[in-house]
PDB file of C-alpha atoms in Angstrom:
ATOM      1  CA  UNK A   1      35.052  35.149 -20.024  1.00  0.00           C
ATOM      2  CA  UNK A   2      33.378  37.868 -18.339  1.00  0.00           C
ATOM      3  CA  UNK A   3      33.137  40.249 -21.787  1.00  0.00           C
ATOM      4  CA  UNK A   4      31.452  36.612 -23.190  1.00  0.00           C
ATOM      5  CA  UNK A   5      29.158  36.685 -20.163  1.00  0.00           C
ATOM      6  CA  UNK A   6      28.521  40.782 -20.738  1.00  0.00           C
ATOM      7  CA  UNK A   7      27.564  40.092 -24.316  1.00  0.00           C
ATOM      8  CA  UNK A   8      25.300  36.814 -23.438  1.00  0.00           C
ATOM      9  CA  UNK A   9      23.316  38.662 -21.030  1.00  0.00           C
ATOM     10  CA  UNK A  10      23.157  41.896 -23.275  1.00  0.00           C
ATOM     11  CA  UNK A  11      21.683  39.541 -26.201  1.00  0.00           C
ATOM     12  CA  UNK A  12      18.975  38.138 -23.766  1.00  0.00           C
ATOM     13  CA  UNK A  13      18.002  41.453 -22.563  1.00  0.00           C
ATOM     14  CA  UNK A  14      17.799  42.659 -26.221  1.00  0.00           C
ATOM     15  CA  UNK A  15      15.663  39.537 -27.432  1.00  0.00           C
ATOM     16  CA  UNK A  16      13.467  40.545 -24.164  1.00  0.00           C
ATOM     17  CA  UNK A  17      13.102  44.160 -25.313  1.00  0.00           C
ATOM     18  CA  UNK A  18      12.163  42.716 -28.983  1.00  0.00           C
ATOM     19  CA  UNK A  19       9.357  40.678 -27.493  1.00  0.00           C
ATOM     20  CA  UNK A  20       8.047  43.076 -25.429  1.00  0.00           C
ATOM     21  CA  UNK A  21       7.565  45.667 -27.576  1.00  0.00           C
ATOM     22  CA  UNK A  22       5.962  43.161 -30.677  1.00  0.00           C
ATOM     23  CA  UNK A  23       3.345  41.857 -27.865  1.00  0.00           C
ATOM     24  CA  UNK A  24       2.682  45.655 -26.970  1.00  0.00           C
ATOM     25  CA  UNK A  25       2.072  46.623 -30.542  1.00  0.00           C
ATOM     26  CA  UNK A  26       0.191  43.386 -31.528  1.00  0.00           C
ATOM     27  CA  UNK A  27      -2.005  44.597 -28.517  1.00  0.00           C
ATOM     28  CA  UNK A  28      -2.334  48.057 -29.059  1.00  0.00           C
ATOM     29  CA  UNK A  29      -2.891  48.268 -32.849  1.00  0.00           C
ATOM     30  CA  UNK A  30      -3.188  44.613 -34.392  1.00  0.00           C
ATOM     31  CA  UNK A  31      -0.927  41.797 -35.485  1.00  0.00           C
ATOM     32  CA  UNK A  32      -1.102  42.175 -39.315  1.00  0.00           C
ATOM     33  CA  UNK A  33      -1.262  45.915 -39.138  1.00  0.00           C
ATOM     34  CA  UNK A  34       2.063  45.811 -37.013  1.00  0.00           C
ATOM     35  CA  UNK A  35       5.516  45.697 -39.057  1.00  0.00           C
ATOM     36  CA  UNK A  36       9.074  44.793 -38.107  1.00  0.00           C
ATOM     37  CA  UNK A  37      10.364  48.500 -38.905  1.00  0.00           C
ATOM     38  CA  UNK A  38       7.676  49.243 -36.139  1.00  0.00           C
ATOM     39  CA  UNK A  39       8.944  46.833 -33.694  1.00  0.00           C
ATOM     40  CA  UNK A  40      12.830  47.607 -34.240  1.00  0.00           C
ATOM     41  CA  UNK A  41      11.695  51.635 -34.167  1.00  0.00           C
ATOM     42  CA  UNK A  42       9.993  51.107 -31.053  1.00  0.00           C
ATOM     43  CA  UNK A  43      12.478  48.849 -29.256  1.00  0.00           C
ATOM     44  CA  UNK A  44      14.942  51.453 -30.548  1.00  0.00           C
ATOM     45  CA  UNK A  45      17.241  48.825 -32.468  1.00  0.00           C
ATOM     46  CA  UNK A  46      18.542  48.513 -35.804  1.00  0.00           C
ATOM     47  CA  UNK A  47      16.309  46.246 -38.269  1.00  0.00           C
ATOM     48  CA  UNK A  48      19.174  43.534 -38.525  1.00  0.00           C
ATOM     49  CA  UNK A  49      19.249  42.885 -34.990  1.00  0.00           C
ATOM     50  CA  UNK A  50      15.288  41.994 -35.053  1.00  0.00           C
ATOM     51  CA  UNK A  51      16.670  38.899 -37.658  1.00  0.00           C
ATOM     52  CA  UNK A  52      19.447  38.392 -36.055  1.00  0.00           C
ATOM     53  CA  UNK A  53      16.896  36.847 -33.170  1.00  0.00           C
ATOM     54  CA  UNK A  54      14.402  36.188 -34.956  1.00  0.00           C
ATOM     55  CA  UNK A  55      13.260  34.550 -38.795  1.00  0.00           C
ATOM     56  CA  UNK A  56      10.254  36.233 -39.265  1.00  0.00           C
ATOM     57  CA  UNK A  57       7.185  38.056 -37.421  1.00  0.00           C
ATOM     58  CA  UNK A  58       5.903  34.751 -36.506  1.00  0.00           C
ATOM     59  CA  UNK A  59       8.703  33.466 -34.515  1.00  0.00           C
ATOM     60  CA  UNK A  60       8.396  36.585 -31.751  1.00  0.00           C
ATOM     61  CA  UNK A  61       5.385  34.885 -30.565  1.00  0.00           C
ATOM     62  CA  UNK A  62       7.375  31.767 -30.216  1.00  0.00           C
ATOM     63  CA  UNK A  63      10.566  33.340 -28.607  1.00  0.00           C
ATOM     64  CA  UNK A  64      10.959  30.972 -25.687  1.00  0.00           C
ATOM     65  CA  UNK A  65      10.258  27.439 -27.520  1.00  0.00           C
ATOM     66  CA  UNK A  66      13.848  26.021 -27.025  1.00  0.00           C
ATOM     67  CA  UNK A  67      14.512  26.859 -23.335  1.00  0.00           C
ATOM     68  CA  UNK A  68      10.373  24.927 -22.804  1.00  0.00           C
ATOM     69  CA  UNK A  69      12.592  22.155 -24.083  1.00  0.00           C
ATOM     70  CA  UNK A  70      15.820  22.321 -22.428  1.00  0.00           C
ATOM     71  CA  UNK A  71      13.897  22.922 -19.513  1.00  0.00           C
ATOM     72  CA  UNK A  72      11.593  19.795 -19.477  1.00  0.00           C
ATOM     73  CA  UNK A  73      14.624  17.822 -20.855  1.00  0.00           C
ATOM     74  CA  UNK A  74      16.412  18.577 -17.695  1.00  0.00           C
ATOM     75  CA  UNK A  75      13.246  17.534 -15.520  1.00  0.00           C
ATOM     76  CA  UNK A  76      13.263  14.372 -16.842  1.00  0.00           C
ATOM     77  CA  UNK A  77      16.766  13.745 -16.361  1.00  0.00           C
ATOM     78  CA  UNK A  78      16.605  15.075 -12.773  1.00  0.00           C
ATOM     79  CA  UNK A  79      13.342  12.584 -12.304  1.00  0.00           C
ATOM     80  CA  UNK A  80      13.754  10.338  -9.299  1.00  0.00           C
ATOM     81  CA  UNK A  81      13.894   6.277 -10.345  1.00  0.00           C
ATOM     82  CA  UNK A  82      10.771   5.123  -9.149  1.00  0.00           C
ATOM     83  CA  UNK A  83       8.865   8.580 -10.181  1.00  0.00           C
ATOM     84  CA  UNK A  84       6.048   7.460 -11.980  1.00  0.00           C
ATOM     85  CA  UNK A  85       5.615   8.981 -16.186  1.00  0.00           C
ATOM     86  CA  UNK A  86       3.005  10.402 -15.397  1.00  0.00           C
ATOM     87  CA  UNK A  87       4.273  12.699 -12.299  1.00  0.00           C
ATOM     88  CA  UNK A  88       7.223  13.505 -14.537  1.00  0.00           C
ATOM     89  CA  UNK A  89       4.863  14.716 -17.175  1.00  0.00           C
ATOM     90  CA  UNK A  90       2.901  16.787 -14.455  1.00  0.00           C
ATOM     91  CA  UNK A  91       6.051  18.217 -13.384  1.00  0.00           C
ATOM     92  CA  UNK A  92       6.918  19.316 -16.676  1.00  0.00           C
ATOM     93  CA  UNK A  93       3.767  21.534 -17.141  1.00  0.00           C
ATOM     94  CA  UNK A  94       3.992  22.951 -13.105  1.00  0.00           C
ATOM     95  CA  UNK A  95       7.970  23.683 -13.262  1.00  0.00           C
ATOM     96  CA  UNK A  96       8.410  25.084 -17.325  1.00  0.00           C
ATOM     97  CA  UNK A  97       4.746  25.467 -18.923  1.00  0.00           C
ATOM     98  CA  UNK A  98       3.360  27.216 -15.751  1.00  0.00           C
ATOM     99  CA  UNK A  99       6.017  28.642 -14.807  1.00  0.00           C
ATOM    100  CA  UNK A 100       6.558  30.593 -18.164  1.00  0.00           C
ATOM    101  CA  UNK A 101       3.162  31.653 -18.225  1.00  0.00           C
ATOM    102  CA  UNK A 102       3.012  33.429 -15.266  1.00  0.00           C
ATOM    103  CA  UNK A 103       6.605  34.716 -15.559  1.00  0.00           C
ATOM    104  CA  UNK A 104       7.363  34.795 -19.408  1.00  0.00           C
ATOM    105  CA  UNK A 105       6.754  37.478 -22.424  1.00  0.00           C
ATOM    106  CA  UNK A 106       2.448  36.795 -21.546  1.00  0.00           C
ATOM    107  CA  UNK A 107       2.910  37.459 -17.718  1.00  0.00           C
ATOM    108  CA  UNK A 108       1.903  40.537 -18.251  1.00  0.00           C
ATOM    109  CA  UNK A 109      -1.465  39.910 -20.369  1.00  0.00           C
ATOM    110  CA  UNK A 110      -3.554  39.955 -18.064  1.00  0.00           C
ATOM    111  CA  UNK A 111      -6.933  40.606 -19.323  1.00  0.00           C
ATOM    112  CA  UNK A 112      -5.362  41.100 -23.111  1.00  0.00           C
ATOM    113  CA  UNK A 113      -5.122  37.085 -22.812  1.00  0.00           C
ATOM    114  CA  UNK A 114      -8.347  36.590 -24.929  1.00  0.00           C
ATOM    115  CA  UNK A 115      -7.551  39.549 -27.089  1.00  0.00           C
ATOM    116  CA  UNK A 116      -4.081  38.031 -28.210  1.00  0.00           C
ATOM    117  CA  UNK A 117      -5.850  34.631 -28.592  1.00  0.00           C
ATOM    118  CA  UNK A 118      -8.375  36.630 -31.201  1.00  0.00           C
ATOM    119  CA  UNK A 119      -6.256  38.983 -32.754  1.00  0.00           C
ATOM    120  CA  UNK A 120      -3.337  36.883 -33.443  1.00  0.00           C
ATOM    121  CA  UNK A 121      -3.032  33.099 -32.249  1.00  0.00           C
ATOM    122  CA  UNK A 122      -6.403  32.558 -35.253  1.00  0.00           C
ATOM    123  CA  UNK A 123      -4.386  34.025 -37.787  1.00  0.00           C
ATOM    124  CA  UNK A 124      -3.066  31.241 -40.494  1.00  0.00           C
ATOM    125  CA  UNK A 125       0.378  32.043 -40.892  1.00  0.00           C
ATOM    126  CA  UNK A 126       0.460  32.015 -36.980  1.00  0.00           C
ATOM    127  CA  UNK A 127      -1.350  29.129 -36.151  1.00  0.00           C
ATOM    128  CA  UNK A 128       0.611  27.138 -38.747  1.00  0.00           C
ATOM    129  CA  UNK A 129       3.746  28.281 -36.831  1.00  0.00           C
ATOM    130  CA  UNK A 130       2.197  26.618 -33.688  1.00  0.00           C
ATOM    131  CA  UNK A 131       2.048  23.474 -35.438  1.00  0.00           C
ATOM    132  CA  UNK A 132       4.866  23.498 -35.768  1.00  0.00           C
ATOM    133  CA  UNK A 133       6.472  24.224 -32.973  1.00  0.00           C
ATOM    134  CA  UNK A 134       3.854  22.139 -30.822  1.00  0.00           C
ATOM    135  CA  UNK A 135       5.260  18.884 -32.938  1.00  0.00           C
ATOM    136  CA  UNK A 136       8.761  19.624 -32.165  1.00  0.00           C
ATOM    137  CA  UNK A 137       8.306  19.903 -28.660  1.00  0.00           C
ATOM    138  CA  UNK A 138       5.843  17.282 -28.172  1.00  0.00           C
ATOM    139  CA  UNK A 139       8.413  15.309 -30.643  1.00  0.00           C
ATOM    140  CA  UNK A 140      11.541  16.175 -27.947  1.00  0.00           C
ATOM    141  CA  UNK A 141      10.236  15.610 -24.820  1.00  0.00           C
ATOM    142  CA  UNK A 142       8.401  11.976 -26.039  1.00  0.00           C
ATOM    143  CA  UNK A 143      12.263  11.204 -27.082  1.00  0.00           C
ATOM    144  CA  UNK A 144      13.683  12.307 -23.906  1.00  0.00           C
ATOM    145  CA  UNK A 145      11.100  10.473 -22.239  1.00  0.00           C
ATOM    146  CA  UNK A 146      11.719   6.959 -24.070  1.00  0.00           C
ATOM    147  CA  UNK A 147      15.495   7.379 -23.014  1.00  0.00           C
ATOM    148  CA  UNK A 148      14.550   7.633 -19.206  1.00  0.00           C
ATOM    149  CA  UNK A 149      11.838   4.956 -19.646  1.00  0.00           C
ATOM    150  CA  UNK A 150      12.932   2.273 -22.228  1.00  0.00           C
ATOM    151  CA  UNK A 151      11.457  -0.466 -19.864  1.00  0.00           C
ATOM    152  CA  UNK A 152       8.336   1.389 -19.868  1.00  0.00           C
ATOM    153  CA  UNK A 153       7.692   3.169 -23.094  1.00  0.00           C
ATOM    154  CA  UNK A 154       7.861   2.379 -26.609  1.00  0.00           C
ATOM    155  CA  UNK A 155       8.434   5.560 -29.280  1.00  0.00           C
ATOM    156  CA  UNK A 156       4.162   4.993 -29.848  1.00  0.00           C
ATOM    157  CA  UNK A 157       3.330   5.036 -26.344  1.00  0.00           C
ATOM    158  CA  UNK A 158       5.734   8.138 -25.355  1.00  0.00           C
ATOM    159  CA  UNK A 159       4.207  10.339 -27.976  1.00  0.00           C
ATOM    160  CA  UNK A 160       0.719   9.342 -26.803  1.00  0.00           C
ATOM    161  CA  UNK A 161       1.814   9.958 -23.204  1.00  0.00           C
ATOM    162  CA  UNK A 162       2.882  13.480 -24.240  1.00  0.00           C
ATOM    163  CA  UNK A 163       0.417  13.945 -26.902  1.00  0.00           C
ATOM    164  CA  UNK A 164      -2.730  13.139 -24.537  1.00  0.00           C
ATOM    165  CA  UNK A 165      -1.379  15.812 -22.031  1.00  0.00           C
ATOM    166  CA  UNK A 166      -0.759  18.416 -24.524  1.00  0.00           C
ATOM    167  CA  UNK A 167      -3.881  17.977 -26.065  1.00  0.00           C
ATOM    168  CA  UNK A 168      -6.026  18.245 -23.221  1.00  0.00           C
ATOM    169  CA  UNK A 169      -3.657  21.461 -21.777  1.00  0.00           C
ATOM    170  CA  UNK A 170      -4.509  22.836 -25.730  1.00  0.00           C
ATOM    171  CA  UNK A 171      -8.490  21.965 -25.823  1.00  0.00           C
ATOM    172  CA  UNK A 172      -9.154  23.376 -22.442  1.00  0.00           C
ATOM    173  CA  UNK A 173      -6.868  26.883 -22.989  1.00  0.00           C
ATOM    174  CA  UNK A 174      -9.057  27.691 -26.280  1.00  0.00           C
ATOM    175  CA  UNK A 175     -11.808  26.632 -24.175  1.00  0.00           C
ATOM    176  CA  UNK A 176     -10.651  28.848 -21.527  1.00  0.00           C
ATOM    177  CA  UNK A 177      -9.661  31.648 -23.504  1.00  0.00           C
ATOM    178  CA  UNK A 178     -13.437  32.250 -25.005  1.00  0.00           C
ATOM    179  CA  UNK A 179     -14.043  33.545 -21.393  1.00  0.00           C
ATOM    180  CA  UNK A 180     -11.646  36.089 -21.542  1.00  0.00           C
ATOM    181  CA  UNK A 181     -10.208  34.625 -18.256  1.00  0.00           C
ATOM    182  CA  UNK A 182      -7.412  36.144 -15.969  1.00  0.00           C
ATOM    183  CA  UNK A 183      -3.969  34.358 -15.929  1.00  0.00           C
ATOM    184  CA  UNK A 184      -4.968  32.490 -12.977  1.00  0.00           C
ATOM    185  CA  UNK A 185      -8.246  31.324 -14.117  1.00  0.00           C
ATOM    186  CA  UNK A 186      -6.616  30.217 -17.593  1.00  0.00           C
ATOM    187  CA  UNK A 187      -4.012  28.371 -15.319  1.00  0.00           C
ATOM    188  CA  UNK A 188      -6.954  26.599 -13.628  1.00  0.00           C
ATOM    189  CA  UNK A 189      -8.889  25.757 -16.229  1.00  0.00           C
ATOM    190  CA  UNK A 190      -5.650  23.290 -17.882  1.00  0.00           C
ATOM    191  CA  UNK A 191      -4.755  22.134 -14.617  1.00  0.00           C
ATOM    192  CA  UNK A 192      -8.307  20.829 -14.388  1.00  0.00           C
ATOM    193  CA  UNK A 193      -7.722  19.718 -17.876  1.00  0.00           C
ATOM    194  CA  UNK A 194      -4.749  17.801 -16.880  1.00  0.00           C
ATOM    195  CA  UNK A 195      -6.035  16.163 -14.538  1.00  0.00           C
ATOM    196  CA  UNK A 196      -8.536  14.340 -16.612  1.00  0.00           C
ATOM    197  CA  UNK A 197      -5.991  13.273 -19.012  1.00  0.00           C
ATOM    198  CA  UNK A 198      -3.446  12.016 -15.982  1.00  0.00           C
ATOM    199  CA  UNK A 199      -5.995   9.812 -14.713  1.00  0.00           C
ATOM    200  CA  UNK A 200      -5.185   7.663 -17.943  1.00  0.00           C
ATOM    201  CA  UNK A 201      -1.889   8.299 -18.228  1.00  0.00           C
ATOM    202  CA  UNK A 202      -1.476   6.372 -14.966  1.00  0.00           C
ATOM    203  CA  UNK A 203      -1.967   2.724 -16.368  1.00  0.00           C
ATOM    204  CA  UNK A 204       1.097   2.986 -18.338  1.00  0.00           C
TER     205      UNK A 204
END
């Protein structure tokens, strides 16, 4: 058990290391220009490990996409009865969106925040990626939701709920980003965002 726990933790801190180093290099030198044998030469791993973590280039910028979901599947299961959608919903963004932001693989952006957003989130191989991975999620928490609230939601109105929240979060952080804002102010500027888009949400 512990050897299992050794190797679990040594496979997180190696996906870490992967991540860290692609964002430094997509920084410092370009997205397209950068190349896995970079990253892996870099990080100081062998190429295989890169795919044992990850598919493709594309999928480092997405590293953390299924613990978002655990993680707002598990606030809406710890919910309180009478806790309105809408405050659910909120608490998903403040306790895993937020949270991830300021503490995951862009913590450290800083300033670089707007560069990343031009260098690499506008490229089309990358932003069809997001797509992607923006329906799933959207797609899992709207299901999770309809299982807490089946008195409440229907599958339509869930993926509104969620899709009106996301969108507005998404339209005011490219918004944002043409600033070249700090962390914080980016942080403000979808919390304001959300906000807006709450204010409906609270009819259902």
């Amino acid at each position: 058990m512990a050897d299992e726990t050794r190797r679990e933790r040594k496979k997180l801190q190696t996906r870490q290391l992967l991540v860290d180093t692609a964002l430094r290099l997509f920084a410092e030198q370009g997205y397209e220009q950068t190349t896995i044998a970079q990253i892996t030469q870099a990080a100081d791993v062998a190429k295989k490990t890169f795919f044992n973590h990850f598919p493709t280039k594309e999928d480092v910028l997405f590293a953390d996409t299924g613990q978002y979901v655990q993680a707002a599947v598990e606030v809406i299961g710890e919910r309180a009865p009478e806790e309105h959608v809408s405050d659910v919903l909120l608490e998903i963004y403040e306790r895993v969106f937020a949270r991830r932001l300021t503490g995951g693989p862009l913590s450290g952006a800083g300033k670089n925040l707007k560069h990343l957003d031009d260098t690499v989130m506008k490229l089309p191989a990358v932003q069809a990626k997001a797509l992607l991975v923006l329906f799933d999620l959207q797609q899992a928490i709207a299901d999770a939701l309809l299982k807490a609230y089946p008195r409440v939601l229907d599958s339509v109105t869930a993926a509104a709920a969620v899709g009106s929240l996301m969108g507005a979060a998404q339209a005011a952080g490219t918004v944002s980003l043409r600033q070249g804002p700090s962390m914080e102010e980016y942080l403000t500027s979808i919390r304001r965002a959300l906000d807006v888009a709450l204010q409906g949400l609270r009819s259902l």
